[in-house]
Coordinates of C-alpha atoms in Angstrom, one line a residue:
X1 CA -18.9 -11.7 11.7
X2 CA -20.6 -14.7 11.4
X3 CA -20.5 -16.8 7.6
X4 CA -24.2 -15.7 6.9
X5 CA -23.5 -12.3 7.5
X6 CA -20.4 -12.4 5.6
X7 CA -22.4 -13.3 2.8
X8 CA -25.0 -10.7 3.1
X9 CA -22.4 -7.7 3.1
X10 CA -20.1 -9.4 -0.2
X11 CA -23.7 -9.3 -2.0
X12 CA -24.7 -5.5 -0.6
X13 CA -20.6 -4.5 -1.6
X14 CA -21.0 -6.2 -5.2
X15 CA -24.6 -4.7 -6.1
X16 CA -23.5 -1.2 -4.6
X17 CA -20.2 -1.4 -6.7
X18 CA -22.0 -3.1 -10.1
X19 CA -24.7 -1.5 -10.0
X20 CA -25.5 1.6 -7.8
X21 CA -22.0 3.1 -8.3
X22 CA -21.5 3.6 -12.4
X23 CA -18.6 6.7 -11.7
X24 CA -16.5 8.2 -8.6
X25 CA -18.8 10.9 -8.7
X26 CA -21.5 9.0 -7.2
X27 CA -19.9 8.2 -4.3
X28 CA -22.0 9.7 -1.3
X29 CA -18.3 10.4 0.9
X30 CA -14.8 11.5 0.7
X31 CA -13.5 8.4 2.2
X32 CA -13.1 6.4 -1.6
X33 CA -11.6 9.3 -3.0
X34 CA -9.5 11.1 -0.9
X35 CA -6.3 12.5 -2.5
X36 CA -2.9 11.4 -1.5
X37 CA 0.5 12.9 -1.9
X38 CA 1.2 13.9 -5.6
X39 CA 1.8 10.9 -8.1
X40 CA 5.4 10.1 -8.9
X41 CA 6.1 11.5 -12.4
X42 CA 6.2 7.7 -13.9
X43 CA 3.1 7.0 -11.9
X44 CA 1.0 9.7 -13.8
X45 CA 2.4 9.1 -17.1
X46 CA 1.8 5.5 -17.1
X47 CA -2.0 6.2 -15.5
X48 CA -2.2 8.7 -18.7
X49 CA -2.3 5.4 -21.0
X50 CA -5.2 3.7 -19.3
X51 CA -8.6 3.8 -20.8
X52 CA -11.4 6.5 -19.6
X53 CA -13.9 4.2 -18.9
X54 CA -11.4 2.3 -16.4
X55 CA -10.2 5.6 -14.6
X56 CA -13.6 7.2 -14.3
X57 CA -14.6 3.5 -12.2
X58 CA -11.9 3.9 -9.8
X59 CA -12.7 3.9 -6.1
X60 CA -9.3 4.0 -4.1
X61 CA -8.2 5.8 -1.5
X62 CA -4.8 6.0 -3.3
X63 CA -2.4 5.6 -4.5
X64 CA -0.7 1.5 -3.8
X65 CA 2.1 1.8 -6.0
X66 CA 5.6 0.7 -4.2
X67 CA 9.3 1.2 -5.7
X68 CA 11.7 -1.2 -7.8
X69 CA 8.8 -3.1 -9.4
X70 CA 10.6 -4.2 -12.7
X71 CA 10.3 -8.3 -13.8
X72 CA 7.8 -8.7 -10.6
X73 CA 5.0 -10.3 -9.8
X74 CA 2.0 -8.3 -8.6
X75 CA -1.4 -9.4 -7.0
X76 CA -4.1 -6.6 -6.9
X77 CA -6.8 -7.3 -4.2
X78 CA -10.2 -5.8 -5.2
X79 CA -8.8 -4.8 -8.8
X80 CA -12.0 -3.3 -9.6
X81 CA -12.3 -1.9 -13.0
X82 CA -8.3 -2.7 -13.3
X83 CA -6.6 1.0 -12.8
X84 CA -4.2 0.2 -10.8
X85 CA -3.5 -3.4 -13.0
X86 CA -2.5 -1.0 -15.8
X87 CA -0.5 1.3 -14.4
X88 CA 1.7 -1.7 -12.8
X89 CA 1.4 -3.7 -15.9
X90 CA 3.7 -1.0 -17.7
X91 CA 5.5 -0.8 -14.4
X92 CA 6.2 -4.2 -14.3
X93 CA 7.0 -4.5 -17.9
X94 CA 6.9 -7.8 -19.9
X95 CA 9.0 -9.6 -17.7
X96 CA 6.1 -8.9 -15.1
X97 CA 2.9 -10.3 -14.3
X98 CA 0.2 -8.6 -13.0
X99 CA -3.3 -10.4 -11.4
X100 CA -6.5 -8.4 -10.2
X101 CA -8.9 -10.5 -8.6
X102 CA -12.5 -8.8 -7.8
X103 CA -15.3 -9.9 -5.8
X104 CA -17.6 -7.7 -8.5
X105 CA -18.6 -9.2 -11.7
X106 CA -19.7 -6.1 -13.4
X107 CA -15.9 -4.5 -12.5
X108 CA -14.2 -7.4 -13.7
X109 CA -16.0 -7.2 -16.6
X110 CA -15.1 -3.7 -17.3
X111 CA -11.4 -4.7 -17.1
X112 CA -10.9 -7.6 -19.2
X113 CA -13.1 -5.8 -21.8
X114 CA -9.9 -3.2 -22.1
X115 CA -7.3 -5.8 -21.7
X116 CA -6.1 -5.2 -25.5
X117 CA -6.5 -1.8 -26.1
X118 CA -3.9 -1.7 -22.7
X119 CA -1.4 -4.2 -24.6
X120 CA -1.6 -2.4 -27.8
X121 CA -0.9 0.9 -26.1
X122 CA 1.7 -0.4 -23.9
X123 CA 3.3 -2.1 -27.3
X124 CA 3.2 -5.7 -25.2
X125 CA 3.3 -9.1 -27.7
X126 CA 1.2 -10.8 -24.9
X127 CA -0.9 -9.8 -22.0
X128 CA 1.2 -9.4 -19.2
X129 CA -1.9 -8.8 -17.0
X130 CA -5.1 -11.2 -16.1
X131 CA -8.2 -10.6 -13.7
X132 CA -10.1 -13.1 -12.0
X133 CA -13.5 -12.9 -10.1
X134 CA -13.3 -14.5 -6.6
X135 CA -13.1 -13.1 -2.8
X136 CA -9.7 -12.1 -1.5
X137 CA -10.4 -13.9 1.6
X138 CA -9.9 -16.8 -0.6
X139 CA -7.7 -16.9 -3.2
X140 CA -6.8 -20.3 -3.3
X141 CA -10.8 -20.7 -4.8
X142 CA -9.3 -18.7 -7.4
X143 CA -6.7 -20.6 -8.2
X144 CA -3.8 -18.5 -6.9
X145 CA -1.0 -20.8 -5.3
X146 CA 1.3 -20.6 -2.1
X147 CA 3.8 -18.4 -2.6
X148 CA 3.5 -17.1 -6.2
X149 CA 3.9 -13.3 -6.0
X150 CA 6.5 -10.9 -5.3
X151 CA 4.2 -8.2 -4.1
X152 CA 0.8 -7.6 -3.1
X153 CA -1.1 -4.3 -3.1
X154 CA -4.5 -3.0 -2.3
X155 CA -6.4 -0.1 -3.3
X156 CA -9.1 1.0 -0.4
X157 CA -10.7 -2.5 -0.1
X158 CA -9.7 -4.2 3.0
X159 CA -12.4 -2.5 4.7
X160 CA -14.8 -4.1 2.8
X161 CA -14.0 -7.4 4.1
X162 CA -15.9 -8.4 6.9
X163 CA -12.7 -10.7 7.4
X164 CA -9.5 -8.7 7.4
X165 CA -7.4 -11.1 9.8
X166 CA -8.3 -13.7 6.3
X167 CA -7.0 -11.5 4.2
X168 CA -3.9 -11.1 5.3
X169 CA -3.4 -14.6 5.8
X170 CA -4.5 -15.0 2.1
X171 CA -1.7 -12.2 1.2
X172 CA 1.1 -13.6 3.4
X173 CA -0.1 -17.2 1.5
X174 CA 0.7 -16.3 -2.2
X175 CA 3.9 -13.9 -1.2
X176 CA 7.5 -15.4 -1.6
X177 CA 9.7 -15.4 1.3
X178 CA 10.9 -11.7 1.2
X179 CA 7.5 -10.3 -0.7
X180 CA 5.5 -7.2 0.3
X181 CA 1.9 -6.3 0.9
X182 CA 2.0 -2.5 -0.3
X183 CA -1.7 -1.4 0.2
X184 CA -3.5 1.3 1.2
X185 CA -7.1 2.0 3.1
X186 CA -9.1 3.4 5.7
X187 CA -8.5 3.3 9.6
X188 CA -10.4 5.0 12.3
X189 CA -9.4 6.0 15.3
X190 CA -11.1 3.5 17.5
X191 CA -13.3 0.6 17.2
X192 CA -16.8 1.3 15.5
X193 CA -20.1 1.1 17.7
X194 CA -22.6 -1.8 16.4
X195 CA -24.6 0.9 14.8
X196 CA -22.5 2.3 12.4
X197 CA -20.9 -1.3 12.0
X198 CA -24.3 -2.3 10.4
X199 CA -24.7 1.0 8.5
X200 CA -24.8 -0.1 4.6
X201 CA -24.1 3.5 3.0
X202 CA -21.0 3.4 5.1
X203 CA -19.6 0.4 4.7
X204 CA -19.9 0.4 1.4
X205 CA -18.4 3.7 1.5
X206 CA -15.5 2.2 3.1
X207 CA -16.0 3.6 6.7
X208 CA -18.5 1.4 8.6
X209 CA -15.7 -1.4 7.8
X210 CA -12.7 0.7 8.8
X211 CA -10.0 -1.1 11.3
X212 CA -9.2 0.0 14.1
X213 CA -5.6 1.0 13.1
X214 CA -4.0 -0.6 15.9
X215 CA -5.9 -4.1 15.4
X216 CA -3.8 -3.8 12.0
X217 CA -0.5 -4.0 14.2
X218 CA -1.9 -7.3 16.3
X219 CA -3.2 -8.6 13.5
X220 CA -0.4 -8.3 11.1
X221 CA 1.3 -10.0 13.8
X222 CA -1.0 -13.0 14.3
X223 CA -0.4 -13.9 10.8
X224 CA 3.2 -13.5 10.8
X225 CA 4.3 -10.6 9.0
X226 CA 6.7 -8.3 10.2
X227 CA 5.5 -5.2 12.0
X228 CA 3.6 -2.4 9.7
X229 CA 5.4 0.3 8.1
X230 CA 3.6 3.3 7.9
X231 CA 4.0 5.5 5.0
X232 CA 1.5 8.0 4.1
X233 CA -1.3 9.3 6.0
X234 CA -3.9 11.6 4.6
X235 CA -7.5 13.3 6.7
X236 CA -10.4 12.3 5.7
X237 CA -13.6 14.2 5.8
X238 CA -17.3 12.8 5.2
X239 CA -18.6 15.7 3.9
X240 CA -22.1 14.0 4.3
X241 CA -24.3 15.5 7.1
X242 CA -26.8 12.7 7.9
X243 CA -23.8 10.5 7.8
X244 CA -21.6 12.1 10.2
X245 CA -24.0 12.7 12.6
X246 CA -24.1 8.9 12.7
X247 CA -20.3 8.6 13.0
X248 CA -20.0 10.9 15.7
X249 CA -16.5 11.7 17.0
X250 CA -14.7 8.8 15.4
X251 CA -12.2 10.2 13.2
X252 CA -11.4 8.5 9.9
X253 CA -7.8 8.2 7.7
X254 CA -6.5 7.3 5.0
X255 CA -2.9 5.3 5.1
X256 CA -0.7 3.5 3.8
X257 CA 1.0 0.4 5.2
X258 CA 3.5 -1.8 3.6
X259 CA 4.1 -5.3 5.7
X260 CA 6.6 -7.4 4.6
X261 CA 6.7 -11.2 5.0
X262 CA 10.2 -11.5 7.1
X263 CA 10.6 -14.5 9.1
X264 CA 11.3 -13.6 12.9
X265 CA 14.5 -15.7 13.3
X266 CA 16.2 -13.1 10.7
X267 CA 15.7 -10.3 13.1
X268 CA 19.0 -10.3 14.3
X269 CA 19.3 -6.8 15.5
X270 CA 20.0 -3.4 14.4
X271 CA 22.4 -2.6 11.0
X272 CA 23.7 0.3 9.2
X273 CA 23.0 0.7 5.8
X274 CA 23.7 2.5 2.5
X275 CA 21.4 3.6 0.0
X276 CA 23.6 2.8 -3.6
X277 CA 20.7 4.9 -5.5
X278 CA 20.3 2.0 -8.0
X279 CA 16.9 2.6 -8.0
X280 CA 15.4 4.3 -11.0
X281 CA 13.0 7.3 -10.1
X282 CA 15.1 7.6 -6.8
X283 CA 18.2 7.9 -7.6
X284 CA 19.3 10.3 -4.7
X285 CA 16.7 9.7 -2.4
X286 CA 14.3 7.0 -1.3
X287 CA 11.1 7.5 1.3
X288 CA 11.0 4.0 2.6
X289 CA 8.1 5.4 4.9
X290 CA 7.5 7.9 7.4
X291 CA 10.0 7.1 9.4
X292 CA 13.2 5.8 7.3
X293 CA 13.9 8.2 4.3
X294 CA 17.7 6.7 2.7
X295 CA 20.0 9.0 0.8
X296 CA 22.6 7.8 -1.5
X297 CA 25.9 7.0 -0.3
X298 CA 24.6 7.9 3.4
X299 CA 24.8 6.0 6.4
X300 CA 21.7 5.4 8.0
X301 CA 21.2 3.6 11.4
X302 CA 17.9 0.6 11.3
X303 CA 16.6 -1.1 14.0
X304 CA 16.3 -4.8 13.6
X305 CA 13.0 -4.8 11.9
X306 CA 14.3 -2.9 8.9
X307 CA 17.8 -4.1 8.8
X308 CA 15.9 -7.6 8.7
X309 CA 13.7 -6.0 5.5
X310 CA 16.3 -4.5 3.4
X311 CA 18.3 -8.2 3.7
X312 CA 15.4 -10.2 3.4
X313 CA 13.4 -8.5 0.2
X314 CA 13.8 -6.9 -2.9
X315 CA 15.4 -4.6 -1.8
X316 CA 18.6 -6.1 -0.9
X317 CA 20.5 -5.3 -3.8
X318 CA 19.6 -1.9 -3.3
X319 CA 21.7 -1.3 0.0
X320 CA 25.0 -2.3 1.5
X321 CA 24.3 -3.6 4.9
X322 CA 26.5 -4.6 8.2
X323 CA 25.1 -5.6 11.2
X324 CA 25.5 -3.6 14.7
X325 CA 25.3 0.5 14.5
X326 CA 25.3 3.8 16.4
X327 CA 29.3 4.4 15.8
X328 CA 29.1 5.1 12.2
X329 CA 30.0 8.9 11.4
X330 CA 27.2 10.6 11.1
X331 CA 26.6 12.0 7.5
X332 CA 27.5 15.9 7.1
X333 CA 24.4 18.5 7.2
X334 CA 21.7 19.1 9.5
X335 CA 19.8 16.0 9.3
X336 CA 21.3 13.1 10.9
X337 CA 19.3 9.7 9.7
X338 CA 19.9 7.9 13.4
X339 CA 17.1 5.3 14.5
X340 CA 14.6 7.3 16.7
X341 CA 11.3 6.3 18.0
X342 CA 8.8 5.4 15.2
X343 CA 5.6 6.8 14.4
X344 CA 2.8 4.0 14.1
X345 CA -0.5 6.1 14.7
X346 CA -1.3 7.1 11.5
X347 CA -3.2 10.0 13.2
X348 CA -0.2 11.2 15.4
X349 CA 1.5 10.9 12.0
X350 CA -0.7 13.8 11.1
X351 CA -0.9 16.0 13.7
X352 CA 2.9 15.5 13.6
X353 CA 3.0 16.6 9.8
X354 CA 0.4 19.7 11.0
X355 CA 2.8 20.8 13.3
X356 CA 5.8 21.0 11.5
X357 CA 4.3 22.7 8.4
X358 CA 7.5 23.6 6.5
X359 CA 9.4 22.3 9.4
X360 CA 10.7 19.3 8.5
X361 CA 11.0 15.9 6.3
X362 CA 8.8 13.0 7.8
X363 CA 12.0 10.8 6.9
X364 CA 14.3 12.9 9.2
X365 CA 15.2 14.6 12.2
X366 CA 15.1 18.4 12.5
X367 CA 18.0 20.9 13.2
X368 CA 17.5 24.5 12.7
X369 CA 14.2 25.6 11.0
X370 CA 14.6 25.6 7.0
X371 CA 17.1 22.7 7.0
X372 CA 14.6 20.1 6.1
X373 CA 12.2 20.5 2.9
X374 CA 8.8 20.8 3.6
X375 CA 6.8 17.2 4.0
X376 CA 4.8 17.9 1.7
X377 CA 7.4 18.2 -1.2
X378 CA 8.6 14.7 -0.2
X379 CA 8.3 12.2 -2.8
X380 CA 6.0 9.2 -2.8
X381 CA 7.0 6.3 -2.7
X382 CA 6.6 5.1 -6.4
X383 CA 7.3 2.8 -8.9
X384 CA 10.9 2.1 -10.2
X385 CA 12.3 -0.2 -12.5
X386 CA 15.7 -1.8 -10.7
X387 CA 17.6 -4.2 -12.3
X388 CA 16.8 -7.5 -11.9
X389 CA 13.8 -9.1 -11.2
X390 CA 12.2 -9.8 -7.6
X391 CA 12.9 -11.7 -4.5
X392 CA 15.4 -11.8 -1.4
X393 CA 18.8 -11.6 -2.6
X394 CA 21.0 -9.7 -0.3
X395 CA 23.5 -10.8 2.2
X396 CA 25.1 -9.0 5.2
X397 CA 28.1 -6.7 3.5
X398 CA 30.4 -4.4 5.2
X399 CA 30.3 -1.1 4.1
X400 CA 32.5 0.2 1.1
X401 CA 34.7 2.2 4.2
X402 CA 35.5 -0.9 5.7

C-alpha cells in the first residue's frame, strides 16, 4: 500500500478505535472478540486485578500470553487501553518490564490514566510498566532500541497494519538473540479481493486487513525469523449479514503464532529432548503448540527447527537436550511424542481438531480411542514464572540416561 494510503487507514483505525468504539460491545463483528481456549488459572486471576474501564476497551482476538515470563522484558504492539500490559506486568513481576505502544491517542490515554491504581494493586514500589503512542511499523520513532526485549506479543493488531512485512521487521529489531514474538490475530484463507481490501467497517474490524496465512510463513522468513509455530486456532464467524455477503466465501480465523528469532546457522538438525517441569503453571506438562506438547521426564524427538528453539531461547534451561534422535526409547503409554509432519494451516488445524472431537491431544499422536484427553481440555499455553530471568542460556547436554 502506497505511504498516502498508509496514512489514510492509521487515521480511519485511530478515529474508529478513539472515538467510534467506546466498549467491545460496539463492535459490528465477531472477529475482535472471538473466544479462545480457556485462560490459564494465573492468567484469569491476574486479568481479575485490572481496572473495568481497561477490560471493558479491550479488542483482541485473544489471548497473547506465552509461558516462563518471570524478570522479562515484554513489548506489547497495539496495547490499546493496556489489558494485556497489566496482566503481564504482574506476570513479569518487578524484575520485569513491560512497554505498550499504541497508534491511538485516546487508548493510550486510558492506560496511563490507570497506571497507579495497577501498581498499588499489584503492591509494586515503581511502575514496572510504560506506554507510548507511536506506530508499530516504527518503533525506533518511539524510541525503542535494537535488541531491547525478551519477548514480543500482539493482541489482534497486525491486521491493522497496512505494512505487516514492517512489522515484523520492527519486532525481530528490538528482540534479543533468542526472543520471541508471541502474538495473536486474524488470517483468512486466501488473499482478499480489492473490494473488501478497501472496505473500512472491515478493516477496522480486523478482517479487510487479514493475511493470507501463508504470506505469514514467507514473510516471517524474509525477515529472518525462524519458521511460525502455530498454537491455537479458533473459527470465526461475522455474524453481520450485509458484511458477509461482501466477504463471500473467504473464511476467516483466529491464531496464534509464536516466531522466534533463531539464527539459521544454529539449525543443526534434529535433537531429543526432556521436559525438567521447572516451569511453574506447567509443571507436568507444557503445550509448546499444536504440534509439540513436552511431558516431564519424557523423551521427545524435535526436528531441527525446535531443537534449534529450545537451545537458542528462554527456554533452554527448561530442557535437557542432545543432538541426533529417533533411537531414544519411546516413553511408556499410548502416546508416543515422535516428530511427525507439522500442521501449519491454521484451518487444517481445525478441521483436524473437528475431527477428532474427544479423539485426541493436538500435542500427540493417537493410539486407541480414549487414550488421549480431549483437545479441548488441553491447556493454553500461559504465563509462568521460571527462575531466572530471560535470554538464550542453554547448551547441548546429554540426557540424564547417558
Amino acid at each position: 500500500m502506497a505511504a498516502a494510503g498508509a496514512g489514510q487507514t492509521h487515521r480511519e483505525v485511530q478515529h474508529y478505535y478513539g472515538k467510534e468504539l467506546q466498549k467491545s460491545g460496539d463492535l459490528k463483528t465477531n472477529a475482535c472478540v472471538t473466544p479462545a481456549r480457556p485462560l490459564p488459572q494465573a492468567v484469569r486471576d491476574a486479568l481479575g486485578r485490572v481496572h473495568e474501564e481497561v477490560v471493558a476497551r479491550y479488542y483482541g482476538c485473544g489471548p497473547a500470553i506465552p509461558e516462563r515470563l518471570a524478570a522479562c522484558r515484554v513489548l506489547d504492539l497495539g496495547s490499546g487501553s493496556g489489558r494485556d500490559c497489566f496482566v503481564l506486568s504482574q506476570l513479569v513481576g518487578e524484575q520485569g518490564h513491560v512497554t505498550g505502544i499504541d497508534m491511538t491517542e485516546g487508548q493510550v490515554e486510558v492506560a496511563k490514566k490507570h497506571i497507579a491504581y495497577h501498581m498499588d494493586k499489584f503492591g509494586y514500589r515503581k511502575p514496572n510498566v510504560e506506554f507510548l503512542q507511536g506506530y508499530m511499523e516504527k518503533l525506533g520513532d518511539a524510541g525503542l532500541a535494537d535488541e531491547s526485549y525478551d519477548i514480543v506479543i500482539s493482541n489482534c493488531v497486525v491486521n491493522l497494519a497496512p505494512d505487516k512485512k514492517a512489522v515484523l521487521q520492527e519486532a525481530y529489531r528490538v528482540l534479543k538473540p533468542g526472543g520471541e514474538m508471541y502474538f495473536s490475530d486474524v488470517y483468512a484463507s486466501r488473499r482478499l479481493s480489492e473490494t473488501v481490501r478497501k472496505h473500512r467497517v472491515l478493516w477496522a474490524e480486523c478482517l479487510a486487513g487479514a493475511l493470507y496465512w501463508r504470506d505469514l510463513y514467507s514473510i516471517a522468513e524474509e525477515v529472518g525469523f525462524s519458521p511460525p509455530c502455530l498454537v491455537t486456532a479458533t473459527p470465526i464467524t461475522v455474524g453481520n449479514k450485509e458484511l458477509e455477503s461482501i466477504i463471500g466465501d473467504c473464511r476467516f480465523v483466529s491464531a496464534t503464532f509464536r516466531l522466534f528469532k533463531v539464527p539459521g546457522s544454529s539449525r543443526a538438525g534434529p535433537g531429543q529432548v526432556v521436559y525438567n517441569g521447572g516451569i511453574v503453571g506447567h509443571e507436568r506438562e507444557l503445550v509448546f503448540d499444536a504440534n509439540f506438547t513436552f511431558k516431564e521426564g519424557e523423551v521427545v524427538d524435535v526436528d531441527a527447527e525446535m531443537a534449534a528453539i529450545l537451545q537458542r531461547s528462554r527456554f533452554a534451561e527448561e530442557f535437557l537436550i542432545r543432538a541426533g534422535g529417533g533411537n531414544a526409547a519411546a516413553p511408556q503409554g499410548c502416546c508416543r511424542k515422535g516428530v511427525k509432519e507439522k500442521i501449519r494451516d491454521p484451518f487444517q488445524l481445525l478441521e483436524r481438531l473437528a475431527a477428532l472431537g474427544a479423539a485426541c491431544h493436538p500435542g500427540g499422536t493417537c493410539g486407541p480411542p480414549g487414550c488421549c484427553r480431549a483437545a479441548s481440555d488441553a491447556p493454553a499455553p500461559a504465563d509462568a514464572s521460571g527462575a531466572g530471568g530471560c535470554g538464550p542460556s542453554g547448551v547441548w547436554l546429554p540426557l540424564e540416561s547417558e
